[in-house]
Structure formats: C-alpha cells, structure tokens
Amino acid sequence: MKINGSKILIECLKKEGIKHIYGYPGGVVLNIFDHLYDEKSMELTLTRHEQAAVHAADGYARASGKVGVAIVTSGPGATNTVTGIATAYMDSIPLVVFSGQVPTMLIGNDAFQEADIVGITRPCTKHNYLVKDVKDLAKTIREAFHIASTGRPGPVLIDLPKDVTTGMAEFVWPKHVNIRSYNPTYHGNRWMIKQSIQMISKAKKPVIMAGGGVILSGASKELKELAEKAKIPVTMTMMGLGGFPGTHKLSMGMLGMHGTYYANRAIQGSDLIIGIGVRFDDRVTGRTESFAPDAKVIHIDIDPTSIRKNVDVDLPVVGDVRNVLTDLLAEMKKHKEQWGAVRSSWLKQIDRWKKERPLEYRFDKKIIKPEFVVEKIYEVTKGKAIICTEVGQNQMWAAQYYKYDKPRTWLSSGGLGTMGYGFPAAIGAQMACPDETVFDIAGDGSIQMNIQELATAVINKLPVKIAILNNRFLGMVRQWQELFFNERYAHTDLDVTPDFVKLAEAYGAVGLRATTPDEVVPVLKESLKVKDKPVMMDFVVDWKSKVYPMVPAGAAIDEMIFDEEKKKPEKKLRTVK
Amino acid sequence: MKHTISVLVENKFGVLSRVSGLFSGRGFNIESLSVGETIDPAVSLMTIITSGDDRIVEQITKQLNKLIDIIKVVDFMEIDHVERELVLIKVSPRKTDKAEFLKIAEIFRGRIIDSGTQTFTVEITGDEKKIAAFIELIKPYGIKEFVRTGKVAIAREGLKKK
Ligand SMILES: Cc1ncc(C[n+]2csc(CCOP(=O)(O)OP(=O)(O)O)c2C)c(N)n1
C-alpha cells in the first residue's frame, strides 16, 4: 500500500524508537505536523524558536544517549537551526534535523521561504541530504540515523521538499544500512594496544586526559578501571567532565585555560599523556609548542582526523574508546607488573600541587560570590543533578565548583561556546530524565538569548531550575577587558536587564531572588520544592568576580594567573545597585 | 611539497562542493582539480593537486576520507604512478615564424587541432615538466588563449609503493 511521505517519515521515526521531537511549524511542513498531531507514540514539543528546538534535541541526546530529533520549516525555520546544528557538530552530538523545503520543481528559483539549507549546513553537519524522490525517503532516514549515531557521532540534516512529504510511495524499511564509503574503525589495532601497555608500564609520570569521547562511547567504567589499576591520575577536558568521577582521589578536575593548577602542572610535568576521546583543542593545550614538553603521547580516538591535528602523537590508536579500553584492560591482565609502586612519588607530587593551590575564591559575608552559588547548588542537589550551562564565566564556575561523578550529567556547549544553549538543552534533558533535578547555570547575558523558552517549559510543566549568576555584565568578556584591555568595558555592561523575577512570573514560572549570601541556600531549597513548573533564580552576584586560574591566550598551560586582586588598590569603576 | 591525490567518490550531486568546501573551509590549497566519471557511472574520480607539509597533507587525506560520499583516497606521493595533463593553446605566430613554431609543436608531439588566418590551436599532453618546457618555448610566438584540464594520474602496474 502506498502512503504519503509524511506518514513514511513518521513510520521511520517509530522504527527508530523516537519518542520526543522538538519543532516549529510552517508552510511546507504543515502536512508533517498534521500527521504528527494524531500520532500517539511520539510527542512533538513546540519550542518558541527553532534554535531552541535543536538545542533541546541536543540536550535530550546528551542526557539520554539517544539521537535527538527536530523538525522545522523551510527558509527562516531552517536557517534558525544553524547555530544549534553547529553546536552539536562541534561537540559530536547525534541529531537528525528535518527541514522543510519548497517543492522540488521550485528549488533554485528563489521561491518564497527557500534557502539552500543543504549548502548552508554542509560544513557543520556530519552529513546532509536533499531528498528528491519520496521513494528514497525511508532509506535516507535510515541512513541518517545510522550516520548520526555511529562512528564519531554528529548531526545529520535531511531537507524535505514539500512534494516529497505529500508524494506517495510504498513504505519499505531497509533491513540493513550499507554505505560502502562509510566504515568507521571500531576496534583498535592489536599491536598498537600492546605497544601502549609497554609505554604505560615504563612511564613514571603518566596522566590520563579524558574527553567527550569517553562519554559518547560509554566508557566511564573502563576508564575508571584503567586509572585505578595502573594508578594514573586523570584530568578531564570540559567535554569529558563526568566521564571520570570528579570526587575520585585520582581526579584532578578539568585542565586547560580555566583548568586546575594541579591538572595543568601535571600535564606539563608528565612523561606520558594518554589522551582518550579528546581532540587536543586549543583551549586545552594552550600554546601547542610548549604543551607537555617531556611527554610521549598515546592518543585513542575514533576519528583519525583528531590524531596529529594539533599535537604530535607517538602512538595513535584509532577505534571506539570503549572497545579500545576493554582490549587494553584485557591485555594488561596478562602482565604481572605492580603498577602502583612506580607511581607513588608522582601521585605524592600531585597531592602537593593540590594542596599548594586548590580551587579557591574569597568568600564574602555581604556580597554573593558566584562560586559560592555553584558550591551550594552542589550541596543542595548532593551532586546528583544534571547541570546545563550557558557560556562565559557561569560555565567555567559550573565546571570548576560542581563535581560530576557520572557521565551525561554535565551538558555544556564546549566546541562552539554557544550562549543560549543551556536553557533549551535543560528542557530536553528534563524530558529525557523526568525524575532528575535539572539545572541551567546561566549568566544574565546568555539567558536572554533563549529566554522565550520559559513558555515551552511552563506549558510542558518542566521543573527546570535556572540559576542566573547575575553580574550585570557579559562577565567573561568583561574579565578579558579588565585583564587585557585596560579596563575599558566596551559594550559589556548590560545596564538594562529585565527584572528576572517578574519576567518569570509573567511567563507563569516561579521567580526567586537572592541578594545576600545567606539567602542563597533558602532560595535553592525553595526551588527544589517546585515540581511542576520552571523556577528562575536571580542571584545578584559580585560583578567583579573573575574566573581563576586563567591561562592567557597564547601562553603555555602552566603559565597561569591567579586571583591577585588583594594586592591591587581597590578601584571604583561602577556603583552597583 | 606538491601532492597528487586521487579521490574516488559517489557520483551524487553536491559531492564536488563537499570536497571543495572542505578545502576552502579548512584553508587547504587546491592547485588543480579534475573530475570525471569512471567505468562505473555511479562513481566519479577526482584528481586533486594540493600542497602542504606532511601534517597538512595527512589532514587533507584524513578529512577527505571522513566525508561520507568518499569511497577511497589515494595519495600518489607514496606510489609509483604516471601523470598527464592536456593543454590547449591558441598561438598567433608572425608569418615568418610559422614554420619554426610548427616545428617546435611537432617536437613536443603537439597536434594542431584548429587553424585560421591568424592563429593555430595546438593540443599537447604530458607531465608537468614537458608542458612547462613547451610553454616556455612558444611564449615568444604570442599566446592568445590558454586552457588546461588539470592533471590526472594513474598508478603503474602493481600499485608498487615507492
Ligand atoms: C552566541 C554568542 N555570542 C557571543 C559570544 C561571546 N561571549 C562569550 S562569553 C560572553 C559573555 C557571557 O555573558 P553572560 O551570559 O552574562 O555570562 P557571564 O560570563 O557573565 O557568566 C560572550 C558575549 C558567545 N560565546 N556566544
């Protein structure tokens, strides 16, 4: 029996087990939405902006490990998704985004609401398709989900001309996907794995650097086993947070530009770096020529292009991180070495570094320090919440002062650094994990980039907690201006910000505010009581707080600057209401 | 260092822009690019001449391999191969120089494929060196138009590693 393309699309989504879709309607996707309206097996969540639909699908994917799905209309609907798609692409998040398109016979005619979205998203998708014939639809969708979720995951876009979704065809779900030109390497080379055991056993000062690949491949257990067995301290990239327990004795927290003193020192002092599911991005390596000068590098990653892109690698192992670690652990069992003995002085050295300069900030009785808010969020949620973030100082404090013990509990735009990501991602995460507490740790700038999603959260009764670290500035940029631009605060002063409490109330959400440190915990506790609507908390924090340690751009990662403000004469730049 | 890279791709629309977009988006250099169908009409072959140090060329081949529609990537740097390019040149020698010009063309096994009252069009194929030498020699005769296909390459029998 022939059915129309919209029904085929829905049948395909059923086959893929899709329960949640995020979207926004428009002319050329009307018929898809019309069919979805009656569909009981999946729910379409209407966001208030297409960018947010993609971020929500992304948050859903990061929290659940499944593929996120979004559907939008052609032209402006499609172009509005670009930031969301690029965000997912940079962080390797599996998404399938469907965009409507004008009918095939009008393509290229500058038709109403036509945009070449396949052309526009080519460099920020793992792959994309324009379906020209309804007969190809099911096969294309099957391929798209396969490509998005296998190998190094990523977003895939499918452009659907109106005549394809209205045209009729038999629904045939291909049993297998067979793409001759797409064969990711899942298993690491045996010889390379043997070789890496040799290097690990010889190393006196090894460090594991774990990245987002650990989370994407579900390798936390294996990573923990490796670290414990071979007594290797672990540092995580921002994308890797939660991949190894933040409270573990061997954890050194995050490394890089705002990494811990001890993680950065350990990297620079190490004789072996085992990079696992990382891409040695510039925020992590600092000046690459001076990165880990004495270390050999083992690099395990599924994407061969990550290897030797930024730093030299002595031993590359291409493969799925979890498979490689499993093989590596099996191989290790054959060796009788006492891994612990040789490491004790190295581990002691790291403990000394930990004591020398722990993460710290100056508490103040009168003014709320932003770090204090994050610490208290950690305490009231007992470290068990899913934390989403915006971008800027809020993101870095959330990375530093919350300890992530489990994978998929830290959702943040790493590669692209997209302000406005956190809140819609929190919406997706809350839908993926209805029983978890989901926070968006936000800045007063970023939250305004997708604040309209309060409506989405209210109507869907999602108890997402938004904690705005309100410093009345685009704080991270202001920090750079203070440190490197003579305190000239060019266009970073958000003089007019809305009253977030009233704004929340206007949307039908709960608004709360804390202006002194002793109000912080009561406000947080109050927010946790709310179970059926979002809570927006306005924490009026010290506008002068900066994120430390900091590695200035272009410096080596052990050339860190710390909070030396005490020494400076107090400067009055701006009175804060 | 110049590299000749041959890329076997699915013959689908948009593949060329995926490849050229990769080069422009990542700041890789394309010196020449030629594309044509293979014996299997579902597959095309691109020959790309690019340059860069080892690390860049390694990235180029890896990034090409990563594109979904690309079936196979071969860097001829490591392989014994032959390369050819075809060039069409329109020349307008003075009457007195005509004979000499035709002689040079003959030496290089150029073929005159069109001639008029003012000009000759000569077709020449060869590797980079031969073509460069020919162009150098005929420059004085007045080159009016000049068009080249870009290089194509093929491995010698047995795909021997150099
Ligand atoms: C969409 C977008 N535009 C601009 C930037 C550049 N940027 C990075 S951090 C930042 C300031 C963020 O301010 P806010 O959200 O108030 O957070 P804070 O740093 O104060 O915590 C800006 C503008 C960005 N990352 N994303």
PDB file of N, CA and C in Angstrom, chain A residues 465-527:
ATOM      1  N   LYS A 465      15.410  24.229  36.762  1.00  0.00           N
ATOM      2  CA  LYS A 465      15.846  25.334  37.630  1.00  0.00           C
ATOM      3  C   LYS A 465      16.885  26.171  36.901  1.00  0.00           C
ATOM      4  N   ILE A 466      16.584  27.435  36.750  1.00  0.00           N
ATOM      5  CA  ILE A 466      17.559  28.320  36.113  1.00  0.00           C
ATOM      6  C   ILE A 466      18.203  29.158  37.200  1.00  0.00           C
ATOM      7  N   ALA A 467      19.517  29.010  37.338  1.00  0.00           N
ATOM      8  CA  ALA A 467      20.231  29.798  38.342  1.00  0.00           C
ATOM      9  C   ALA A 467      21.053  30.854  37.611  1.00  0.00           C
ATOM     10  N   ILE A 468      20.556  32.074  37.610  1.00  0.00           N
ATOM     11  CA  ILE A 468      21.279  33.144  36.909  1.00  0.00           C
ATOM     12  C   ILE A 468      22.318  33.740  37.858  1.00  0.00           C
ATOM     13  N   LEU A 469      23.583  33.653  37.454  1.00  0.00           N
ATOM     14  CA  LEU A 469      24.636  34.322  38.211  1.00  0.00           C
ATOM     15  C   LEU A 469      24.690  35.739  37.641  1.00  0.00           C
ATOM     16  N   ASN A 470      23.883  36.590  38.240  1.00  0.00           N
ATOM     17  CA  ASN A 470      23.624  37.900  37.628  1.00  0.00           C
ATOM     18  C   ASN A 470      24.688  38.911  38.046  1.00  0.00           C
ATOM     19  N   ASN A 471      25.622  39.166  37.130  1.00  0.00           N
ATOM     20  CA  ASN A 471      26.678  40.138  37.415  1.00  0.00           C
ATOM     21  C   ASN A 471      26.500  41.428  36.619  1.00  0.00           C
ATOM     22  N   ARG A 472      25.364  41.556  35.967  1.00  0.00           N
ATOM     23  CA  ARG A 472      25.034  42.769  35.184  1.00  0.00           C
ATOM     24  C   ARG A 472      26.058  43.051  34.077  1.00  0.00           C
ATOM     25  N   PHE A 473      26.811  42.060  33.719  1.00  0.00           N
ATOM     26  CA  PHE A 473      27.809  42.223  32.666  1.00  0.00           C
ATOM     27  C   PHE A 473      27.841  40.985  31.775  1.00  0.00           C
ATOM     28  N   LEU A 474      28.394  41.135  30.605  1.00  0.00           N
ATOM     29  CA  LEU A 474      28.837  39.975  29.834  1.00  0.00           C
ATOM     30  C   LEU A 474      30.175  39.601  30.474  1.00  0.00           C
ATOM     31  N   GLY A 475      30.054  38.877  31.554  1.00  0.00           N
ATOM     32  CA  GLY A 475      31.148  38.756  32.505  1.00  0.00           C
ATOM     33  C   GLY A 475      32.464  38.267  31.934  1.00  0.00           C
ATOM     34  N   MET A 476      32.425  37.216  31.137  1.00  0.00           N
ATOM     35  CA  MET A 476      33.683  36.662  30.649  1.00  0.00           C
ATOM     36  C   MET A 476      34.403  37.654  29.740  1.00  0.00           C
ATOM     37  N   VAL A 477      33.636  38.363  28.941  1.00  0.00           N
ATOM     38  CA  VAL A 477      34.271  39.347  28.061  1.00  0.00           C
ATOM     39  C   VAL A 477      34.797  40.506  28.906  1.00  0.00           C
ATOM     40  N   ARG A 478      34.005  40.880  29.908  1.00  0.00           N
ATOM     41  CA  ARG A 478      34.449  41.936  30.818  1.00  0.00           C
ATOM     42  C   ARG A 478      35.753  41.530  31.517  1.00  0.00           C
ATOM     43  N   GLN A 479      35.855  40.268  31.873  1.00  0.00           N
ATOM     44  CA  GLN A 479      37.089  39.783  32.516  1.00  0.00           C
ATOM     45  C   GLN A 479      38.301  40.011  31.608  1.00  0.00           C
ATOM     46  N   TRP A 480      38.136  39.697  30.333  1.00  0.00           N
ATOM     47  CA  TRP A 480      39.246  39.901  29.391  1.00  0.00           C
ATOM     48  C   TRP A 480      39.549  41.390  29.248  1.00  0.00           C
ATOM     49  N   GLN A 481      38.482  42.196  29.230  1.00  0.00           N
ATOM     50  CA  GLN A 481      38.693  43.642  29.106  1.00  0.00           C
ATOM     51  C   GLN A 481      39.438  44.171  30.318  1.00  0.00           C
ATOM     52  N   GLU A 482      39.086  43.662  31.487  1.00  0.00           N
ATOM     53  CA  GLU A 482      39.765  44.113  32.700  1.00  0.00           C
ATOM     54  C   GLU A 482      41.240  43.720  32.675  1.00  0.00           C
ATOM     55  N   LEU A 483      41.492  42.498  32.228  1.00  0.00           N
ATOM     56  CA  LEU A 483      42.864  41.997  32.299  1.00  0.00           C
ATOM     57  C   LEU A 483      43.729  42.434  31.117  1.00  0.00           C
ATOM     58  N   PHE A 484      43.117  42.559  29.956  1.00  0.00           N
ATOM     59  CA  PHE A 484      43.955  42.787  28.762  1.00  0.00           C
ATOM     60  C   PHE A 484      43.589  44.042  27.963  1.00  0.00           C
ATOM     61  N   PHE A 485      42.517  44.738  28.339  1.00  0.00           N
ATOM     62  CA  PHE A 485      42.118  45.923  27.574  1.00  0.00           C
ATOM     63  C   PHE A 485      41.959  47.148  28.480  1.00  0.00           C
ATOM     64  N   ASN A 486      42.870  47.249  29.461  1.00  0.00           N
ATOM     65  CA  ASN A 486      42.888  48.446  30.297  1.00  0.00           C
ATOM     66  C   ASN A 486      41.557  48.787  30.944  1.00  0.00           C
ATOM     67  N   GLU A 487      40.816  47.809  31.291  1.00  0.00           N
ATOM     68  CA  GLU A 487      39.536  48.031  31.970  1.00  0.00           C
ATOM     69  C   GLU A 487      38.587  48.907  31.159  1.00  0.00           C
ATOM     70  N   ARG A 488      38.707  48.839  29.863  1.00  0.00           N
ATOM     71  CA  ARG A 488      37.744  49.565  29.007  1.00  0.00           C
ATOM     72  C   ARG A 488      36.595  48.602  28.706  1.00  0.00           C
ATOM     73  N   TYR A 489      35.462  48.836  29.321  1.00  0.00           N
ATOM     74  CA  TYR A 489      34.354  47.890  29.233  1.00  0.00           C
ATOM     75  C   TYR A 489      33.445  48.205  28.048  1.00  0.00           C
ATOM     76  N   ALA A 490      34.005  48.003  26.873  1.00  0.00           N
ATOM     77  CA  ALA A 490      33.276  48.325  25.651  1.00  0.00           C
ATOM     78  C   ALA A 490      32.100  47.369  25.467  1.00  0.00           C
ATOM     79  N   HIS A 491      30.917  47.889  25.615  1.00  0.00           N
ATOM     80  CA  HIS A 491      29.679  47.153  25.309  1.00  0.00           C
ATOM     81  C   HIS A 491      29.535  45.811  26.015  1.00  0.00           C
ATOM     82  N   THR A 492      29.971  45.775  27.260  1.00  0.00           N
ATOM     83  CA  THR A 492      29.745  44.548  28.024  1.00  0.00           C
ATOM     84  C   THR A 492      28.880  44.831  29.243  1.00  0.00           C
ATOM     85  N   ASP A 493      28.540  46.099  29.430  1.00  0.00           N
ATOM     86  CA  ASP A 493      27.732  46.486  30.577  1.00  0.00           C
ATOM     87  C   ASP A 493      26.260  46.317  30.199  1.00  0.00           C
ATOM     88  N   LEU A 494      25.604  45.340  30.836  1.00  0.00           N
ATOM     89  CA  LEU A 494      24.192  45.097  30.491  1.00  0.00           C
ATOM     90  C   LEU A 494      23.307  45.967  31.373  1.00  0.00           C
ATOM     91  N   ASP A 495      23.483  47.264  31.246  1.00  0.00           N
ATOM     92  CA  ASP A 495      22.819  48.179  32.154  1.00  0.00           C
ATOM     93  C   ASP A 495      21.328  47.882  32.319  1.00  0.00           C
ATOM     94  N   VAL A 496      20.660  47.645  31.238  1.00  0.00           N
ATOM     95  CA  VAL A 496      19.234  47.337  31.354  1.00  0.00           C
ATOM     96  C   VAL A 496      19.027  45.833  31.224  1.00  0.00           C
ATOM     97  N   THR A 497      18.844  45.182  32.370  1.00  0.00           N
ATOM     98  CA  THR A 497      18.421  43.783  32.297  1.00  0.00           C
ATOM     99  C   THR A 497      17.022  43.735  32.885  1.00  0.00           C
ATOM    100  N   PRO A 498      16.239  42.808  32.429  1.00  0.00           N
ATOM    101  CA  PRO A 498      14.882  42.749  32.957  1.00  0.00           C
ATOM    102  C   PRO A 498      14.902  42.316  34.419  1.00  0.00           C
ATOM    103  N   ASP A 499      13.821  42.568  35.098  1.00  0.00           N
ATOM    104  CA  ASP A 499      13.619  42.015  36.434  1.00  0.00           C
ATOM    105  C   ASP A 499      13.256  40.544  36.225  1.00  0.00           C
ATOM    106  N   PHE A 500      14.252  39.674  36.459  1.00  0.00           N
ATOM    107  CA  PHE A 500      14.051  38.259  36.111  1.00  0.00           C
ATOM    108  C   PHE A 500      12.927  37.602  36.919  1.00  0.00           C
ATOM    109  N   VAL A 501      12.709  38.099  38.118  1.00  0.00           N
ATOM    110  CA  VAL A 501      11.635  37.514  38.937  1.00  0.00           C
ATOM    111  C   VAL A 501      10.278  37.820  38.308  1.00  0.00           C
ATOM    112  N   LYS A 502      10.103  39.088  37.942  1.00  0.00           N
ATOM    113  CA  LYS A 502       8.837  39.470  37.313  1.00  0.00           C
ATOM    114  C   LYS A 502       8.673  38.792  35.956  1.00  0.00           C
ATOM    115  N   LEU A 503       9.786  38.697  35.261  1.00  0.00           N
ATOM    116  CA  LEU A 503       9.739  38.071  33.938  1.00  0.00           C
ATOM    117  C   LEU A 503       9.274  36.621  34.046  1.00  0.00           C
ATOM    118  N   ALA A 504       9.852  35.907  35.011  1.00  0.00           N
ATOM    119  CA  ALA A 504       9.451  34.520  35.226  1.00  0.00           C
ATOM    120  C   ALA A 504       7.956  34.456  35.523  1.00  0.00           C
ATOM    121  N   GLU A 505       7.540  35.344  36.380  1.00  0.00           N
ATOM    122  CA  GLU A 505       6.117  35.344  36.750  1.00  0.00           C
ATOM    123  C   GLU A 505       5.228  35.660  35.554  1.00  0.00           C
ATOM    124  N   ALA A 506       5.693  36.561  34.707  1.00  0.00           N
ATOM    125  CA  ALA A 506       4.910  36.925  33.522  1.00  0.00           C
ATOM    126  C   ALA A 506       4.675  35.708  32.622  1.00  0.00           C
ATOM    127  N   TYR A 507       5.652  34.795  32.627  1.00  0.00           N
ATOM    128  CA  TYR A 507       5.516  33.577  31.817  1.00  0.00           C
ATOM    129  C   TYR A 507       4.742  32.484  32.547  1.00  0.00           C
ATOM    130  N   GLY A 508       4.428  32.714  33.824  1.00  0.00           N
ATOM    131  CA  GLY A 508       3.759  31.676  34.601  1.00  0.00           C
ATOM    132  C   GLY A 508       4.739  30.740  35.281  1.00  0.00           C
ATOM    133  N   ALA A 509       6.008  31.163  35.345  1.00  0.00           N
ATOM    134  CA  ALA A 509       7.020  30.374  36.060  1.00  0.00           C
ATOM    135  C   ALA A 509       7.204  30.986  37.447  1.00  0.00           C
ATOM    136  N   VAL A 510       8.042  30.344  38.268  1.00  0.00           N
ATOM    137  CA  VAL A 510       8.326  30.882  39.585  1.00  0.00           C
ATOM    138  C   VAL A 510       9.606  31.706  39.508  1.00  0.00           C
ATOM    139  N   GLY A 511       9.566  32.888  40.090  1.00  0.00           N
ATOM    140  CA  GLY A 511      10.764  33.724  40.123  1.00  0.00           C
ATOM    141  C   GLY A 511      11.231  33.905  41.549  1.00  0.00           C
ATOM    142  N   LEU A 512      12.531  33.745  41.800  1.00  0.00           N
ATOM    143  CA  LEU A 512      13.091  33.922  43.143  1.00  0.00           C
ATOM    144  C   LEU A 512      14.358  34.755  43.035  1.00  0.00           C
ATOM    145  N   ARG A 513      14.681  35.431  44.142  1.00  0.00           N
ATOM    146  CA  ARG A 513      15.903  36.249  44.088  1.00  0.00           C
ATOM    147  C   ARG A 513      16.680  36.132  45.390  1.00  0.00           C
ATOM    148  N   ALA A 514      17.994  36.126  45.271  1.00  0.00           N
ATOM    149  CA  ALA A 514      18.856  36.206  46.446  1.00  0.00           C
ATOM    150  C   ALA A 514      19.836  37.342  46.243  1.00  0.00           C
ATOM    151  N   THR A 515      19.966  38.207  47.248  1.00  0.00           N
ATOM    152  CA  THR A 515      20.912  39.322  47.125  1.00  0.00           C
ATOM    153  C   THR A 515      22.024  39.247  48.168  1.00  0.00           C
ATOM    154  N   THR A 516      21.853  38.384  49.175  1.00  0.00           N
ATOM    155  CA  THR A 516      22.925  38.208  50.162  1.00  0.00           C
ATOM    156  C   THR A 516      23.248  36.716  50.279  1.00  0.00           C
ATOM    157  N   PRO A 517      24.468  36.412  50.718  1.00  0.00           N
ATOM    158  CA  PRO A 517      24.883  35.005  50.776  1.00  0.00           C
ATOM    159  C   PRO A 517      23.940  34.129  51.600  1.00  0.00           C
ATOM    160  N   ASP A 518      23.399  34.682  52.690  1.00  0.00           N
ATOM    161  CA  ASP A 518      22.553  33.803  53.500  1.00  0.00           C
ATOM    162  C   ASP A 518      21.190  33.519  52.851  1.00  0.00           C
ATOM    163  N   GLU A 519      20.873  34.210  51.798  1.00  0.00           N
ATOM    164  CA  GLU A 519      19.619  33.908  51.089  1.00  0.00           C
ATOM    165  C   GLU A 519      19.788  32.799  50.044  1.00  0.00           C
ATOM    166  N   VAL A 520      21.044  32.463  49.754  1.00  0.00           N
ATOM    167  CA  VAL A 520      21.287  31.553  48.631  1.00  0.00           C
ATOM    168  C   VAL A 520      20.682  30.167  48.864  1.00  0.00           C
ATOM    169  N   VAL A 521      21.007  29.569  49.978  1.00  0.00           N
ATOM    170  CA  VAL A 521      20.520  28.207  50.228  1.00  0.00           C
ATOM    171  C   VAL A 521      18.994  28.165  50.342  1.00  0.00           C
ATOM    172  N   PRO A 522      18.387  29.089  51.103  1.00  0.00           N
ATOM    173  CA  PRO A 522      16.908  29.062  51.142  1.00  0.00           C
ATOM    174  C   PRO A 522      16.269  29.170  49.753  1.00  0.00           C
ATOM    175  N   VAL A 523      16.810  30.025  48.905  1.00  0.00           N
ATOM    176  CA  VAL A 523      16.253  30.155  47.552  1.00  0.00           C
ATOM    177  C   VAL A 523      16.396  28.837  46.789  1.00  0.00           C
ATOM    178  N   LEU A 524      17.571  28.218  46.898  1.00  0.00           N
ATOM    179  CA  LEU A 524      17.782  26.947  46.194  1.00  0.00           C
ATOM    180  C   LEU A 524      16.831  25.874  46.718  1.00  0.00           C
ATOM    181  N   LYS A 525      16.692  25.837  48.027  1.00  0.00           N
ATOM    182  CA  LYS A 525      15.802  24.818  48.601  1.00  0.00           C
ATOM    183  C   LYS A 525      14.362  25.044  48.182  1.00  0.00           C
ATOM    184  N   GLU A 526      13.992  26.309  48.140  1.00  0.00           N
ATOM    185  CA  GLU A 526      12.641  26.658  47.695  1.00  0.00           C
ATOM    186  C   GLU A 526      12.428  26.153  46.259  1.00  0.00           C
ATOM    187  N   SER A 527      13.447  26.343  45.439  1.00  0.00           N
ATOM    188  CA  SER A 527      13.311  25.941  44.030  1.00  0.00           C
ATOM    189  C   SER A 527      13.119  24.431  43.905  1.00  0.00           C
TER     190      SER A 527
END
